[in-house]
CSV table of C-alpha atoms and ligand atoms in Angstrom, one decimal:
chain,number,residue,atom,x,y,z
A,1,MET,CA,42.7,16.1,9.1
A,2,ALA,CA,42.1,14.1,5.9
A,3,GLY,CA,43.5,10.9,4.3
A,4,GLU,CA,43.5,9.0,7.6
A,5,SER,CA,40.8,6.9,9.4
A,6,ALA,CA,38.9,8.9,11.9
A,7,GLU,CA,38.2,7.4,15.4
A,8,HIS,CA,34.7,6.8,16.5
A,9,GLY,CA,33.5,10.0,18.1
A,10,ILE,CA,32.2,13.5,17.3
A,11,PHE,CA,33.8,15.7,14.6
A,12,THR,CA,32.9,18.6,12.4
A,13,ILE,CA,33.2,19.2,8.7
A,14,ASP,CA,32.8,22.5,7.0
A,15,ALA,CA,29.8,22.7,4.6
A,16,LYS,CA,32.1,23.4,1.7
A,17,HIS,CA,33.5,19.8,2.3
A,18,LEU,CA,30.1,18.1,2.0
A,19,GLN,CA,30.9,17.2,-1.6
A,20,ASP,CA,34.2,15.7,-0.4
A,21,LEU,CA,32.2,13.4,1.9
A,22,LEU,CA,29.9,12.3,-0.9
A,23,THR,CA,32.9,11.7,-3.2
A,24,ALA,CA,34.6,9.6,-0.5
A,25,ILE,CA,31.4,7.5,-0.2
A,26,SER,CA,31.2,7.1,-4.0
A,27,LYS,CA,34.9,6.1,-4.2
A,28,LYS,CA,34.0,3.1,-1.9
A,29,GLY,CA,31.7,1.8,-4.7
A,30,TYR,CA,28.3,3.2,-3.5
A,31,LEU,CA,25.6,4.7,-5.6
A,32,LEU,CA,24.3,7.8,-3.8
A,33,PHE,CA,20.6,8.3,-3.1
A,34,GLY,CA,19.1,11.2,-1.3
A,35,PRO,CA,16.7,14.2,-1.2
A,36,THR,CA,16.2,16.2,-4.3
A,37,ILE,CA,13.3,18.3,-5.8
A,38,ARG,CA,11.0,16.8,-8.3
A,39,GLU,CA,7.5,17.9,-9.3
A,40,GLY,CA,7.0,20.3,-6.4
A,41,ALA,CA,8.2,18.0,-3.6
A,42,ILE,CA,11.4,16.8,-2.0
A,43,ILE,CA,11.7,13.1,-2.9
A,44,TYR,CA,14.5,10.5,-2.8
A,45,ASP,CA,16.4,9.7,-6.0
A,46,ARG,CA,19.9,9.3,-7.4
A,47,LEU,CA,22.4,12.1,-6.4
A,48,ASN,CA,25.3,13.0,-8.5
A,49,SER,CA,26.6,15.8,-6.4
A,50,VAL,CA,25.6,18.3,-3.6
A,51,ASP,CA,24.0,20.3,-6.4
A,52,ASP,CA,21.2,17.8,-6.5
A,53,LEU,CA,20.3,18.5,-2.8
A,54,PRO,CA,17.4,20.8,-2.0
A,55,GLN,CA,19.7,23.5,-0.7
A,56,GLY,CA,17.8,26.6,0.5
A,57,TRP,CA,14.4,24.9,0.4
A,58,THR,CA,12.0,23.8,3.0
A,59,ASP,CA,8.4,22.6,3.2
A,60,GLU,CA,5.2,23.5,5.0
A,61,GLN,CA,3.1,20.5,6.0
A,62,ASN,CA,-0.2,19.9,7.7
A,63,ALA,CA,-3.0,17.4,7.3
A,64,GLY,CA,-3.6,17.0,3.6
A,65,LYS,CA,-1.2,19.9,2.8
A,66,TYR,CA,2.4,20.1,1.5
A,67,LYS,CA,4.1,23.1,0.0
A,68,LEU,CA,7.7,23.8,-0.9
A,69,THR,CA,9.0,27.3,0.1
A,70,ARG,CA,12.4,29.1,0.2
A,71,ARG,CA,14.4,29.2,3.3
A,72,GLN,CA,16.2,32.3,4.6
A,73,ASP,CA,19.5,30.4,4.6
A,74,TYR,CA,21.4,27.8,2.5
A,75,ALA,CA,20.7,24.7,4.6
A,76,PHE,CA,21.2,21.5,2.6
A,77,PHE,CA,18.8,19.5,4.9
A,78,GLY,CA,16.4,22.2,6.1
A,79,TYR,CA,13.2,20.3,5.2
A,80,ASN,CA,11.1,17.5,6.7
A,81,VAL,CA,10.3,14.1,5.3
A,82,GLY,CA,8.4,14.1,2.0
A,83,PRO,CA,6.2,11.6,0.1
A,84,HIS,CA,9.0,9.1,-0.5
A,85,SER,CA,10.6,6.8,2.0
A,86,TRP,CA,13.7,4.5,1.8
A,87,LYS,CA,11.5,1.4,1.5
A,88,LYS,CA,11.3,2.1,-2.2
A,89,PHE,CA,14.9,1.1,-2.6
A,90,LEU,CA,14.9,-1.7,-0.1
A,91,GLN,CA,11.7,-3.2,-1.3
A,92,PRO,CA,11.0,-1.7,-4.7
A,93,PRO,CA,7.4,-0.9,-5.8
A,94,GLU,CA,7.7,-3.4,-8.6
A,95,HIS,CA,10.2,-6.2,-8.8
A,96,ARG,CA,10.5,-9.2,-11.1
A,97,LEU,CA,11.1,-12.3,-9.0
A,98,TRP,CA,11.8,-14.6,-11.9
A,99,LYS,CA,10.9,-15.4,-15.5
A,100,CYS,CA,10.5,-18.7,-17.3
A,101,LYS,CA,10.7,-20.0,-20.8
A,102,ARG,CA,9.2,-23.0,-22.5
A,103,GLU,CA,12.2,-25.2,-23.5
A,104,ASN,CA,12.4,-28.8,-24.7
A,105,GLY,CA,8.8,-29.5,-23.7
A,106,GLY,CA,9.4,-28.2,-20.1
A,107,LEU,CA,9.7,-24.9,-18.3
A,108,GLN,CA,13.0,-23.3,-17.6
A,109,ILE,CA,13.0,-20.9,-14.6
A,110,ILE,CA,15.4,-18.0,-15.1
A,111,SER,CA,16.4,-16.1,-12.0
A,112,ASP,CA,17.4,-12.6,-12.8
A,113,SER,CA,18.6,-11.3,-9.5
A,114,PRO,CA,22.1,-10.0,-10.1
A,115,ALA,CA,23.8,-8.7,-6.9
A,116,PRO,CA,22.2,-5.2,-6.5
A,117,PRO,CA,24.7,-2.2,-6.6
A,118,LYS,CA,25.7,-1.0,-3.1
A,119,HIS,CA,23.5,2.0,-2.1
A,120,ALA,CA,24.4,4.9,0.1
A,121,PHE,CA,21.4,6.7,1.6
A,122,ILE,CA,22.1,10.4,2.3
A,123,GLY,CA,19.9,12.3,4.7
A,124,VAL,CA,18.1,9.5,6.6
A,125,ARG,CA,16.1,11.0,9.5
A,126,SER,CA,15.9,9.3,12.9
A,127,CYS,CA,12.3,8.2,12.4
A,128,GLU,CA,13.4,6.7,9.1
A,129,LEU,CA,16.2,4.7,10.8
A,130,ARG,CA,13.6,3.2,13.1
A,131,ALA,CA,11.4,2.4,10.1
A,132,ILE,CA,14.3,0.6,8.4
A,133,ALA,CA,14.9,-1.3,11.6
A,134,LEU,CA,11.2,-2.3,11.6
A,135,LEU,CA,11.5,-3.5,8.0
A,136,ASP,CA,14.6,-5.5,8.9
A,137,LYS,CA,12.5,-7.3,11.5
A,138,VAL,CA,9.7,-8.0,9.0
A,139,PHE,CA,11.9,-9.2,6.2
A,140,THR,CA,14.9,-10.8,8.0
A,141,GLY,CA,13.9,-11.3,11.6
A,142,GLY,CA,11.5,-14.3,11.3
A,143,ALA,CA,11.8,-17.9,10.4
A,144,TYR,CA,12.1,-17.0,6.7
A,145,THR,CA,14.5,-14.3,5.3
A,146,ASP,CA,13.6,-12.3,2.2
A,147,SER,CA,16.9,-12.7,0.4
A,148,GLU,CA,16.2,-9.8,-2.0
A,149,TYR,CA,15.7,-7.4,0.9
A,150,LYS,CA,18.7,-8.8,2.7
A,151,ASN,CA,21.0,-8.4,-0.3
A,152,ARG,CA,20.0,-4.7,-0.6
A,153,ARG,CA,20.2,-4.1,3.1
A,154,ASP,CA,23.6,-5.7,3.6
A,155,GLY,CA,25.3,-3.4,1.1
A,156,LEU,CA,23.9,-0.2,2.6
A,157,PHE,CA,25.8,2.9,3.8
A,158,ILE,CA,23.7,5.3,5.8
A,159,VAL,CA,24.3,9.0,6.4
A,160,ALA,CA,21.7,10.1,8.9
A,161,VAL,CA,20.8,13.7,9.4
A,162,ASN,CA,19.4,15.0,12.7
A,163,CYS,CA,16.3,17.1,12.2
A,164,GLY,CA,16.8,20.8,12.7
A,165,GLN,CA,13.1,21.6,12.6
A,166,ALA,CA,9.9,19.6,13.1
A,167,GLY,CA,7.4,19.3,10.3
A,168,GLY,CA,3.7,20.2,10.8
A,169,THR,CA,2.7,16.6,11.0
A,170,CYS,CA,5.7,15.1,12.9
A,171,PHE,CA,5.2,13.3,16.2
A,172,CYS,CA,8.4,11.2,16.5
A,173,ALA,CA,9.2,12.6,19.9
A,174,SER,CA,6.1,11.0,21.4
A,175,MET,CA,7.0,7.7,19.7
A,176,ASN,CA,10.6,7.7,21.0
A,177,THR,CA,11.9,7.5,17.5
A,178,GLY,CA,13.5,11.0,17.1
A,179,PRO,CA,14.4,13.7,16.4
A,180,LYS,CA,18.0,12.6,17.1
A,181,ALA,CA,19.5,9.5,15.4
A,182,THR,CA,20.9,7.2,18.1
A,183,SER,CA,21.9,4.0,16.2
A,184,GLY,CA,21.7,2.3,12.8
A,185,PHE,CA,23.9,4.8,10.9
A,186,ASP,CA,27.5,4.9,9.6
A,187,LEU,CA,27.6,8.7,10.0
A,188,ALA,CA,25.1,11.1,11.5
A,189,LEU,CA,25.2,14.8,10.7
A,190,THR,CA,23.7,17.8,12.4
A,191,GLU,CA,23.7,20.8,10.2
A,192,VAL,CA,24.6,24.0,12.0
A,193,ILE,CA,24.2,27.5,10.5
A,194,ASP,CA,25.3,30.4,12.8
A,195,GLY,CA,25.7,33.7,11.0
A,196,GLU,CA,28.4,33.2,8.4
A,197,SER,CA,29.4,29.8,9.9
A,198,HIS,CA,27.9,26.7,8.1
A,199,PHE,CA,29.2,23.3,9.2
A,200,PHE,CA,28.1,19.8,10.2
A,201,VAL,CA,28.7,18.1,13.5
A,202,VAL,CA,29.4,14.4,12.6
A,203,GLU,CA,29.0,11.4,14.7
A,204,VAL,CA,30.8,8.2,13.6
A,205,GLY,CA,28.7,5.0,13.9
A,206,SER,CA,30.8,2.4,12.2
A,207,GLU,CA,34.3,1.5,10.9
A,208,ILE,CA,33.4,2.2,7.4
A,209,GLY,CA,31.9,5.5,8.5
A,210,ALA,CA,35.2,6.3,10.2
A,211,GLU,CA,37.1,5.5,7.0
A,212,VAL,CA,34.9,7.7,4.9
A,213,LEU,CA,35.2,10.6,7.3
A,214,GLY,CA,39.0,10.0,7.3
A,215,GLU,CA,39.0,10.8,3.6
A,216,THR,CA,37.1,14.1,4.2
A,217,PRO,CA,38.6,17.2,5.7
A,218,HIS,CA,37.4,17.3,9.3
A,219,ARG,CA,38.4,18.3,12.9
A,220,ALA,CA,37.5,17.1,16.4
A,221,ALA,CA,34.3,18.7,17.7
A,222,LYS,CA,34.6,21.3,20.5
A,223,SER,CA,32.2,21.5,23.5
A,224,LYS,CA,30.4,24.4,21.8
A,225,ASP,CA,29.7,22.1,18.8
A,226,HIS,CA,28.1,19.5,21.2
A,227,GLU,CA,26.1,22.3,22.7
A,228,ALA,CA,24.9,23.5,19.3
A,229,VAL,CA,23.6,19.9,18.6
A,230,ASN,CA,21.8,19.8,21.9
A,231,GLN,CA,20.1,23.1,21.3
A,232,ILE,CA,19.0,22.1,17.8
A,233,ILE,CA,17.5,18.8,19.0
A,234,ALA,CA,15.8,20.6,22.0
A,235,LYS,CA,14.3,23.2,19.6
A,236,THR,CA,13.1,20.5,17.2
A,237,THR,CA,11.5,18.5,20.0
A,238,SER,CA,9.7,21.6,21.3
A,239,GLN,CA,8.3,22.4,17.8
A,240,MET,CA,6.5,19.1,17.4
A,241,GLY,CA,2.8,20.1,17.0
A,242,ARG,CA,1.4,16.6,17.4
A,243,ALA,CA,1.8,13.7,19.9
A,244,MET,CA,0.5,10.2,20.2
A,245,ASN,CA,-0.1,8.8,23.7
A,246,THR,CA,1.1,5.1,23.3
A,247,ASN,CA,0.3,4.1,26.9
A,248,GLY,CA,-1.9,0.9,26.7
A,249,LEU,CA,-2.6,1.7,23.1
A,250,LYS,CA,-2.9,-1.9,21.9
A,251,GLU,CA,-5.4,-2.7,24.6
A,252,LEU,CA,-7.3,0.6,24.0
A,253,LEU,CA,-7.8,-0.3,20.3
A,254,TYR,CA,-8.7,-4.0,21.1
A,255,ARG,CA,-11.4,-2.7,23.5
A,256,ASN,CA,-12.8,-0.4,20.9
A,257,TYR,CA,-13.3,-2.5,17.7
A,258,GLU,CA,-16.9,-1.2,17.6
A,259,HIS,CA,-16.3,2.4,18.5
A,260,PRO,CA,-18.5,4.9,16.7
A,261,ARG,CA,-15.3,6.8,15.7
A,262,TRP,CA,-14.6,4.1,13.0
A,263,ASP,CA,-17.9,5.1,11.3
A,264,LEU,CA,-16.9,8.8,11.4
A,265,VAL,CA,-13.5,8.3,9.9
A,266,ALA,CA,-14.9,5.9,7.3
A,267,SER,CA,-17.4,8.6,6.2
A,268,ARG,CA,-14.3,10.7,5.2
A,269,CYS,CA,-11.9,8.0,4.0
A,270,LEU,CA,-11.6,7.6,0.2
A,271,THR,CA,-9.8,4.3,0.6
A,272,CYS,CA,-7.3,5.7,-1.9
A,273,ALA,CA,-4.4,3.8,-0.2
A,274,ASN,CA,-2.1,6.9,-0.1
A,275,CYS,CA,-1.4,6.4,3.6
A,276,THR,CA,0.0,2.9,3.0
A,277,MET,CA,2.0,4.0,0.0
A,278,VAL,CA,3.8,6.8,1.8
A,279,CYS,CA,4.2,5.0,5.1
A,280,PRO,CA,7.8,3.9,5.6
A,281,THR,CA,6.8,0.7,7.4
A,282,CYS,CA,3.9,-0.6,5.3
A,283,PHE,CA,5.3,-3.6,3.6
A,284,CYS,CA,2.4,-5.5,2.0
A,285,THR,CA,2.8,-6.8,-1.5
A,286,THR,CA,0.9,-8.9,-4.1
A,287,VAL,CA,2.3,-11.2,-6.8
A,288,GLU,CA,1.3,-11.1,-10.4
A,289,ASP,CA,2.0,-13.6,-13.1
A,290,THR,CA,2.1,-12.6,-16.8
A,291,THR,CA,2.6,-14.5,-20.1
A,292,ASP,CA,3.4,-13.2,-23.5
A,293,LEU,CA,1.1,-13.8,-26.5
A,294,THR,CA,3.2,-16.7,-27.7
A,295,GLY,CA,2.7,-18.6,-24.4
A,296,GLU,CA,6.5,-19.3,-24.5
A,297,ASN,CA,7.6,-16.8,-21.8
A,298,ALA,CA,6.1,-16.0,-18.4
A,299,GLU,CA,7.1,-13.7,-15.6
A,300,ARG,CA,6.3,-13.3,-11.9
A,301,TRP,CA,6.3,-9.8,-10.4
A,302,ARG,CA,6.1,-8.6,-6.8
A,303,LYS,CA,4.2,-5.3,-6.4
A,304,TRP,CA,3.3,-3.0,-3.5
A,305,ASP,CA,-0.3,-3.6,-2.4
A,306,SER,CA,-2.5,-2.0,0.3
A,307,CYS,CA,-5.0,-3.2,2.8
A,308,PHE,CA,-7.2,-0.4,1.5
A,309,THR,CA,-7.9,-2.4,-1.7
A,310,MET,CA,-10.8,-4.8,-1.9
A,311,ASP,CA,-8.6,-7.4,-3.6
A,312,PHE,CA,-6.1,-7.5,-0.7
A,313,SER,CA,-8.4,-9.4,1.6
A,314,TYR,CA,-10.2,-11.3,-1.2
A,315,ILE,CA,-10.7,-15.0,-0.3
A,316,HIS,CA,-13.1,-17.5,-1.8
A,317,GLY,CA,-16.5,-15.8,-2.2
A,318,GLY,CA,-15.5,-12.2,-1.6
A,319,SER,CA,-13.5,-9.6,0.3
A,320,VAL,CA,-13.1,-10.0,4.1
A,321,ARG,CA,-13.0,-6.3,4.5
A,322,ALA,CA,-15.8,-5.0,2.2
A,323,THR,CA,-16.3,-1.6,3.8
A,324,PRO,CA,-14.1,1.5,4.2
A,325,LYS,CA,-14.7,1.3,7.9
A,326,SER,CA,-13.3,-2.2,8.1
A,327,ARG,CA,-10.3,-1.3,5.9
A,328,TYR,CA,-9.4,1.8,7.8
A,329,ARG,CA,-9.8,0.0,11.1
A,330,GLN,CA,-7.6,-2.8,9.8
A,331,TRP,CA,-4.8,-0.4,8.8
A,332,MET,CA,-4.8,1.6,12.0
A,333,THR,CA,-5.2,-1.4,14.4
A,334,HIS,CA,-2.4,-3.2,12.5
A,335,LYS,CA,0.0,-0.3,12.8
A,336,LEU,CA,-0.7,0.4,16.5
A,337,ALA,CA,-1.9,-2.9,18.0
A,338,THR,CA,-1.7,-6.2,16.1
A,339,TRP,CA,1.8,-5.2,14.9
A,340,VAL,CA,2.8,-5.4,18.6
A,341,ASP,CA,1.6,-9.0,18.8
A,342,GLN,CA,3.3,-9.8,15.5
A,343,PHE,CA,6.7,-8.0,15.8
A,344,GLY,CA,6.9,-6.9,19.5
A,345,GLU,CA,6.6,-3.2,18.9
A,346,ILE,CA,4.3,-0.5,17.4
A,347,GLY,CA,4.6,-0.3,13.6
A,348,CYS,CA,4.3,3.5,13.5
A,349,VAL,CA,7.4,5.8,13.8
A,350,GLY,CA,5.6,9.1,13.9
A,351,CYS,CA,6.9,10.5,10.6
A,352,GLY,CA,3.5,12.1,9.8
A,353,ARG,CA,3.5,11.2,6.1
A,354,CYS,CA,0.1,9.5,6.2
A,355,ILE,CA,-1.4,12.7,7.7
A,356,THR,CA,0.2,15.1,5.1
A,357,TRP,CA,-0.5,12.9,2.1
A,358,CYS,CA,-4.1,11.9,3.0
A,359,PRO,CA,-6.2,13.9,0.5
A,360,VAL,CA,-8.9,14.5,3.2
A,361,GLY,CA,-6.5,15.1,6.0
A,362,ILE,CA,-7.3,12.1,8.2
A,363,ASP,CA,-4.9,12.2,11.2
A,364,ILE,CA,-3.9,8.9,12.9
A,365,ALA,CA,-2.8,10.7,16.0
A,366,GLU,CA,-6.1,12.5,16.2
A,367,GLU,CA,-8.0,9.3,15.7
A,368,VAL,CA,-6.2,7.7,18.6
A,369,HIS,CA,-6.8,10.7,20.8
A,370,ALA,CA,-10.5,10.7,20.0
A,371,ILE,CA,-11.0,7.1,21.0
A,372,ARG,CA,-8.9,7.5,24.2
A,373,GLU,CA,-10.8,10.7,25.2
A,374,SER,CA,-14.1,8.9,24.8
A,375,GLU,CA,-13.0,6.5,27.6
A,376,SER,CA,-12.0,9.4,29.9
A,377,PRO,CA,-14.3,9.7,33.0
A,378,THR,CA,-15.3,13.3,31.8
A,379,ALA,CA,-16.3,12.2,28.3
A,380,GLY,CA,-19.8,13.1,27.3
A,381,GLY,CA,-20.0,15.9,29.9
B,401,LIG,S1,1.5,5.3,10.2
B,401,LIG,FE1,1.7,7.4,9.4
B,401,LIG,S2,3.0,8.5,11.0
B,401,LIG,FE2,3.1,6.3,11.4
B,401,LIG,S3,5.0,5.6,10.3
B,401,LIG,FE3,3.3,5.3,8.9
B,401,LIG,S4,3.1,7.2,7.7
B,401,LIG,FE4,4.4,7.6,9.4
B,402,LIG,S1,-7.0,7.5,5.4
B,402,LIG,FE1,-6.7,9.1,3.8
B,402,LIG,S2,-4.9,8.4,2.6
B,402,LIG,FE2,-5.6,6.6,3.8
B,402,LIG,S3,-7.0,5.6,2.4
B,402,LIG,FE3,-8.3,7.0,3.6
B,402,LIG,S4,-8.4,8.9,2.4
B,402,LIG,FE4,-6.7,7.6,1.6
């Protein structure tokens, strides 16, 4: 079937028609963004065709470790999340808010926010869908809406991909954020490779998703296709090497502001801010104003910032969080405790990026476990 709108439901497309799917999305006016290999990692960037996807590649990850390796097959999405997250497109690392010019003795503010091009994200994992939902809440769910974010978000087409393997630092199953995408997508793919057979099981999540699938050769899924998806998700869930127990987590951290574990982690932490840069839900920014040498033109930029910098908590007289201990504690307790008070849920989706990309291998799941264990009746022998 092609050239007609697909119903909501479950279908399959042959791997050789993945390009047709991307073409159908492009024809609707979307720029494609997705996984591709750059400088030894799988990152997110512009896609021109399926040839840009990391076909046949995977990654090995552990605390402070990331390595690309070849797969034994030709999977297009056979890797785990890398150092980039989709926030870089929704809330760019550097963005000019406005510029101004001195004119007729006054200042003329020039807004340069043309409507952003419509983006299609290809290969969004379940934990990443949850991270985008958290960013939606932060930027559009309160009393004030971030119009820049909303413009980018409103024009988005999302192709989710269910994870066919767990990475070494993933713990989404324990956070109830994966590994299967359940909402927030236009289309969700599960890649199936069985001997010579290579295809995608496709779940339709929106009208526009159905239209795009309708323009791609596809067929209705059979019961064995559903079974293949279930098996893949069960296998991925069972592979997850880490878990975080979230029962009473907010209260646990609030009770333990002065726990000796904070000193231990601070003795390792370099306050490099990597964990906040790679985290798909960290959203803090700063604002910088610049002028040119003539004094006639000025600009205001918004840039990613981190609670690991001294400047971030600088107020009159000095930084509120002057020590590595206070900065690491701020980051972890915000993610896992104060975020709940602020936004009604935990701010961590269990993607594992902060563990992989920490140069000294600090592991947020391990830190939680250590504090929890110290309260157990058997702690200390
Ligand atoms: S805190 Fe770490 S594991 Fe949790 S969402 Fe952020 S990067 Fe992923
Ligand atoms: S926890 Fe790791 S990644 Fe985060 S600031 Fe400390 S050393 Fe850097």
